[in-house]
Amino acid sequence: MSFSAVRRMGVLLPAALLALSAGCEGPQRQARQVATEHWNRARAQVKARLAADQFAAGNIAAAAGELNEATRLDPQNPALTPLRVRVLLAEGRINQATELLEQAKLEGPPQAELDYLLGVVRQQQQRWEEALDAFRRAGELDAEEINYVTAAAQVLLQLGRPQEALDLLTSKAATFNWRSAYQATIAECHEQLGGWAAAATAWRAVADTGTRERLAVALYRAGRYGDAIPVLLMLLNDGPPERTACLRPLLVECYLAEGRTAAARDQAQLAARAAPESPYVQRLLARALAAVGDYPAALRVAQRALTLSANDQTTLELLAALAWRVGNRELAESAARKLVERDGDNAVGQHVAQLVRGL
């Protein structure tokens, strides 16, 4: 081999080695980049889970911080968008949430949760028809999520279309009939329609304490007083007084309707001590005292009720009847006269006035 050939090889050999080295480094760099992206996505998933946990715990600022880090690590991940929207809504940034939703719907794949959140935004803006459309789209994208169906039904109730809401829910009965949220919304539909017996049946299927109050009211409104009494007693025994005070008068009404006069009197006395300035509660006590035959005491309570609401027709009617029952003709005549002056066709006023005149 000539010297010149050797020199050429000496020049070419480093170049060849460099080329070979560069050829190996390309795939290695690409592999490192893929590994880094994979690692970032994994870290982003962890950060997203932490953000969701913080959000569920009500720590909105901490959730926002974790979510920002997750977005930085995996900026193109559409799965992060719903939580980002929820955080914005929790922070009261409705305009930013709306912009993010609209952008995500234009650029990303369809997501039922995005439509649902758009419906939530439209609800807050009181754009009810748009909210309804969004909730319906969410339900079409994910037919197994109950929140989308009940949200649409709630909007229909808000719009005063309870039958349409009931029809929507009934069409989903095979999927959701066993769910408490479904039964609760069914009950609200029946309440708006005035179907109190059906509402009570639905409320009974709902297990949590808060809805037992709705069950008790529905049973009462349906005229099922005997069924309402144990539910009311359970609520009064288990719940805090400030929450259940409004239920005791309902219990009195149920006892009176069932003819359990002594129990009605006892509960009415408790109710009157809790709400001494309520004309309704004082009338209720007067009725309960009259039901056990204590007419003088009933009259005194009715007079007190009238001092709390001087022009109340129901109180005047009760006072007129009780005054006549205890023989106080002057008071009976005065109350009857006021009733007739206010309403010439008032049956109680006319009847007591006739009794006073001996007709």
PDB file of N, CA and C in Angstrom, residues 197-241:
ATOM      1  N   ALA A 197     -98.605  10.804  46.539  1.00  0.00           N
ATOM      2  CA  ALA A 197     -98.458   9.387  46.867  1.00  0.00           C
ATOM      3  C   ALA A 197     -97.274   8.785  46.115  1.00  0.00           C
ATOM      4  N   ALA A 198     -97.167   9.095  44.823  1.00  0.00           N
ATOM      5  CA  ALA A 198     -96.030   8.603  44.031  1.00  0.00           C
ATOM      6  C   ALA A 198     -94.725   9.220  44.529  1.00  0.00           C
ATOM      7  N   ALA A 199     -94.773  10.493  44.934  1.00  0.00           N
ATOM      8  CA  ALA A 199     -93.569  11.140  45.466  1.00  0.00           C
ATOM      9  C   ALA A 199     -93.113  10.435  46.741  1.00  0.00           C
ATOM     10  N   ALA A 200     -94.060  10.100  47.596  1.00  0.00           N
ATOM     11  CA  ALA A 200     -93.708   9.419  48.840  1.00  0.00           C
ATOM     12  C   ALA A 200     -93.074   8.061  48.569  1.00  0.00           C
ATOM     13  N   THR A 201     -93.612   7.351  47.597  1.00  0.00           N
ATOM     14  CA  THR A 201     -93.031   6.050  47.242  1.00  0.00           C
ATOM     15  C   THR A 201     -91.587   6.209  46.777  1.00  0.00           C
ATOM     16  N   ALA A 202     -91.342   7.234  45.978  1.00  0.00           N
ATOM     17  CA  ALA A 202     -89.979   7.462  45.494  1.00  0.00           C
ATOM     18  C   ALA A 202     -89.052   7.899  46.622  1.00  0.00           C
ATOM     19  N   TRP A 203     -89.527   8.796  47.487  1.00  0.00           N
ATOM     20  CA  TRP A 203     -88.671   9.241  48.595  1.00  0.00           C
ATOM     21  C   TRP A 203     -88.329   8.087  49.532  1.00  0.00           C
ATOM     22  N   ARG A 204     -89.261   7.158  49.691  1.00  0.00           N
ATOM     23  CA  ARG A 204     -88.998   6.017  50.573  1.00  0.00           C
ATOM     24  C   ARG A 204     -87.838   5.169  50.052  1.00  0.00           C
ATOM     25  N   ALA A 205     -87.629   5.203  48.744  1.00  0.00           N
ATOM     26  CA  ALA A 205     -86.531   4.419  48.158  1.00  0.00           C
ATOM     27  C   ALA A 205     -85.177   5.091  48.344  1.00  0.00           C
ATOM     28  N   VAL A 206     -85.195   6.338  48.817  1.00  0.00           N
ATOM     29  CA  VAL A 206     -83.950   7.074  49.026  1.00  0.00           C
ATOM     30  C   VAL A 206     -83.540   6.928  50.482  1.00  0.00           C
ATOM     31  N   ALA A 207     -82.306   6.524  50.698  1.00  0.00           N
ATOM     32  CA  ALA A 207     -81.918   6.070  52.032  1.00  0.00           C
ATOM     33  C   ALA A 207     -81.397   7.165  52.949  1.00  0.00           C
ATOM     34  N   ASP A 208     -80.886   8.293  52.430  1.00  0.00           N
ATOM     35  CA  ASP A 208     -80.153   9.209  53.299  1.00  0.00           C
ATOM     36  C   ASP A 208     -81.089  10.063  54.140  1.00  0.00           C
ATOM     37  N   THR A 209     -80.555  10.591  55.257  1.00  0.00           N
ATOM     38  CA  THR A 209     -81.342  11.307  56.247  1.00  0.00           C
ATOM     39  C   THR A 209     -81.995  12.554  55.669  1.00  0.00           C
ATOM     40  N   GLY A 210     -81.269  13.298  54.858  1.00  0.00           N
ATOM     41  CA  GLY A 210     -81.797  14.544  54.333  1.00  0.00           C
ATOM     42  C   GLY A 210     -83.088  14.359  53.569  1.00  0.00           C
ATOM     43  N   THR A 211     -83.212  13.282  52.818  1.00  0.00           N
ATOM     44  CA  THR A 211     -84.403  13.078  52.009  1.00  0.00           C
ATOM     45  C   THR A 211     -85.547  12.485  52.821  1.00  0.00           C
ATOM     46  N   ARG A 212     -85.284  12.005  54.044  1.00  0.00           N
ATOM     47  CA  ARG A 212     -86.395  11.521  54.869  1.00  0.00           C
ATOM     48  C   ARG A 212     -87.352  12.661  55.210  1.00  0.00           C
ATOM     49  N   GLU A 213     -86.834  13.876  55.272  1.00  0.00           N
ATOM     50  CA  GLU A 213     -87.718  15.014  55.497  1.00  0.00           C
ATOM     51  C   GLU A 213     -88.686  15.172  54.326  1.00  0.00           C
ATOM     52  N   ARG A 214     -88.153  15.013  53.120  1.00  0.00           N
ATOM     53  CA  ARG A 214     -89.015  15.111  51.935  1.00  0.00           C
ATOM     54  C   ARG A 214     -90.031  13.969  51.933  1.00  0.00           C
ATOM     55  N   LEU A 215     -89.601  12.796  52.380  1.00  0.00           N
ATOM     56  CA  LEU A 215     -90.522  11.656  52.472  1.00  0.00           C
ATOM     57  C   LEU A 215     -91.651  11.967  53.443  1.00  0.00           C
ATOM     58  N   ALA A 216     -91.308  12.522  54.593  1.00  0.00           N
ATOM     59  CA  ALA A 216     -92.328  12.827  55.598  1.00  0.00           C
ATOM     60  C   ALA A 216     -93.346  13.817  55.052  1.00  0.00           C
ATOM     61  N   VAL A 217     -92.860  14.858  54.385  1.00  0.00           N
ATOM     62  CA  VAL A 217     -93.766  15.862  53.823  1.00  0.00           C
ATOM     63  C   VAL A 217     -94.650  15.247  52.742  1.00  0.00           C
ATOM     64  N   ALA A 218     -94.055  14.409  51.897  1.00  0.00           N
ATOM     65  CA  ALA A 218     -94.835  13.784  50.831  1.00  0.00           C
ATOM     66  C   ALA A 218     -95.909  12.864  51.405  1.00  0.00           C
ATOM     67  N   LEU A 219     -95.569  12.101  52.433  1.00  0.00           N
ATOM     68  CA  LEU A 219     -96.561  11.228  53.069  1.00  0.00           C
ATOM     69  C   LEU A 219     -97.699  12.057  53.659  1.00  0.00           C
ATOM     70  N   TYR A 220     -97.348  13.168  54.295  1.00  0.00           N
ATOM     71  CA  TYR A 220     -98.376  14.047  54.870  1.00  0.00           C
ATOM     72  C   TYR A 220     -99.269  14.614  53.776  1.00  0.00           C
ATOM     73  N   ARG A 221     -98.641  15.132  52.720  1.00  0.00           N
ATOM     74  CA  ARG A 221     -99.422  15.743  51.641  1.00  0.00           C
ATOM     75  C   ARG A 221    -100.282  14.711  50.915  1.00  0.00           C
ATOM     76  N   ALA A 222     -99.843  13.456  50.944  1.00  0.00           N
ATOM     77  CA  ALA A 222    -100.623  12.389  50.310  1.00  0.00           C
ATOM     78  C   ALA A 222    -101.752  11.899  51.205  1.00  0.00           C
ATOM     79  N   GLY A 223    -101.859  12.434  52.420  1.00  0.00           N
ATOM     80  CA  GLY A 223    -102.895  12.001  53.352  1.00  0.00           C
ATOM     81  C   GLY A 223    -102.574  10.701  54.060  1.00  0.00           C
ATOM     82  N   ARG A 224    -101.316  10.272  53.977  1.00  0.00           N
ATOM     83  CA  ARG A 224    -100.900   9.022  54.646  1.00  0.00           C
ATOM     84  C   ARG A 224    -100.279   9.385  55.996  1.00  0.00           C
ATOM     85  N   TYR A 225    -101.158   9.880  56.888  1.00  0.00           N
ATOM     86  CA  TYR A 225    -100.688  10.433  58.159  1.00  0.00           C
ATOM     87  C   TYR A 225    -100.063   9.364  59.048  1.00  0.00           C
ATOM     88  N   GLY A 226    -100.666   8.187  59.077  1.00  0.00           N
ATOM     89  CA  GLY A 226    -100.114   7.110  59.894  1.00  0.00           C
ATOM     90  C   GLY A 226     -98.723   6.698  59.455  1.00  0.00           C
ATOM     91  N   ASP A 227     -98.465   6.728  58.146  1.00  0.00           N
ATOM     92  CA  ASP A 227     -97.122   6.399  57.634  1.00  0.00           C
ATOM     93  C   ASP A 227     -96.131   7.532  57.907  1.00  0.00           C
ATOM     94  N   ALA A 228     -96.638   8.770  57.926  1.00  0.00           N
ATOM     95  CA  ALA A 228     -95.745   9.907  58.147  1.00  0.00           C
ATOM     96  C   ALA A 228     -95.269   9.986  59.592  1.00  0.00           C
ATOM     97  N   ILE A 229     -96.090   9.564  60.546  1.00  0.00           N
ATOM     98  CA  ILE A 229     -95.760   9.734  61.965  1.00  0.00           C
ATOM     99  C   ILE A 229     -94.441   9.077  62.357  1.00  0.00           C
ATOM    100  N   PRO A 230     -94.193   7.792  62.055  1.00  0.00           N
ATOM    101  CA  PRO A 230     -92.902   7.214  62.467  1.00  0.00           C
ATOM    102  C   PRO A 230     -91.694   7.861  61.807  1.00  0.00           C
ATOM    103  N   VAL A 231     -91.856   8.310  60.559  1.00  0.00           N
ATOM    104  CA  VAL A 231     -90.743   8.995  59.882  1.00  0.00           C
ATOM    105  C   VAL A 231     -90.447  10.313  60.590  1.00  0.00           C
ATOM    106  N   LEU A 232     -91.498  11.055  60.940  1.00  0.00           N
ATOM    107  CA  LEU A 232     -91.309  12.323  61.637  1.00  0.00           C
ATOM    108  C   LEU A 232     -90.695  12.114  63.015  1.00  0.00           C
ATOM    109  N   LEU A 233     -91.160  11.097  63.730  1.00  0.00           N
ATOM    110  CA  LEU A 233     -90.598  10.819  65.058  1.00  0.00           C
ATOM    111  C   LEU A 233     -89.118  10.471  64.973  1.00  0.00           C
ATOM    112  N   MET A 234     -88.744   9.684  63.979  1.00  0.00           N
ATOM    113  CA  MET A 234     -87.342   9.322  63.803  1.00  0.00           C
ATOM    114  C   MET A 234     -86.501  10.560  63.533  1.00  0.00           C
ATOM    115  N   LEU A 235     -86.999  11.454  62.675  1.00  0.00           N
ATOM    116  CA  LEU A 235     -86.268  12.680  62.368  1.00  0.00           C
ATOM    117  C   LEU A 235     -86.129  13.574  63.596  1.00  0.00           C
ATOM    118  N   LEU A 236     -87.207  13.697  64.372  1.00  0.00           N
ATOM    119  CA  LEU A 236     -87.179  14.546  65.562  1.00  0.00           C
ATOM    120  C   LEU A 236     -86.263  13.976  66.639  1.00  0.00           C
ATOM    121  N   ASN A 237     -86.185  12.666  66.704  1.00  0.00           N
ATOM    122  CA  ASN A 237     -85.331  12.037  67.718  1.00  0.00           C
ATOM    123  C   ASN A 237     -83.858  12.072  67.338  1.00  0.00           C
ATOM    124  N   ASP A 238     -83.585  11.960  66.031  1.00  0.00           N
ATOM    125  CA  ASP A 238     -82.190  11.821  65.578  1.00  0.00           C
ATOM    126  C   ASP A 238     -81.549  13.128  65.140  1.00  0.00           C
ATOM    127  N   GLY A 239     -82.356  14.078  64.670  1.00  0.00           N
ATOM    128  CA  GLY A 239     -81.790  15.284  64.064  1.00  0.00           C
ATOM    129  C   GLY A 239     -81.572  16.406  65.057  1.00  0.00           C
ATOM    130  N   PRO A 240     -80.778  17.409  64.699  1.00  0.00           N
ATOM    131  CA  PRO A 240     -80.552  18.573  65.561  1.00  0.00           C
ATOM    132  C   PRO A 240     -81.813  19.412  65.672  1.00  0.00           C
ATOM    133  N   PRO A 241     -82.102  19.983  66.836  1.00  0.00           N
ATOM    134  CA  PRO A 241     -83.350  20.744  67.036  1.00  0.00           C
ATOM    135  C   PRO A 241     -83.533  21.882  66.041  1.00  0.00           C
TER     136      PRO A 241
END
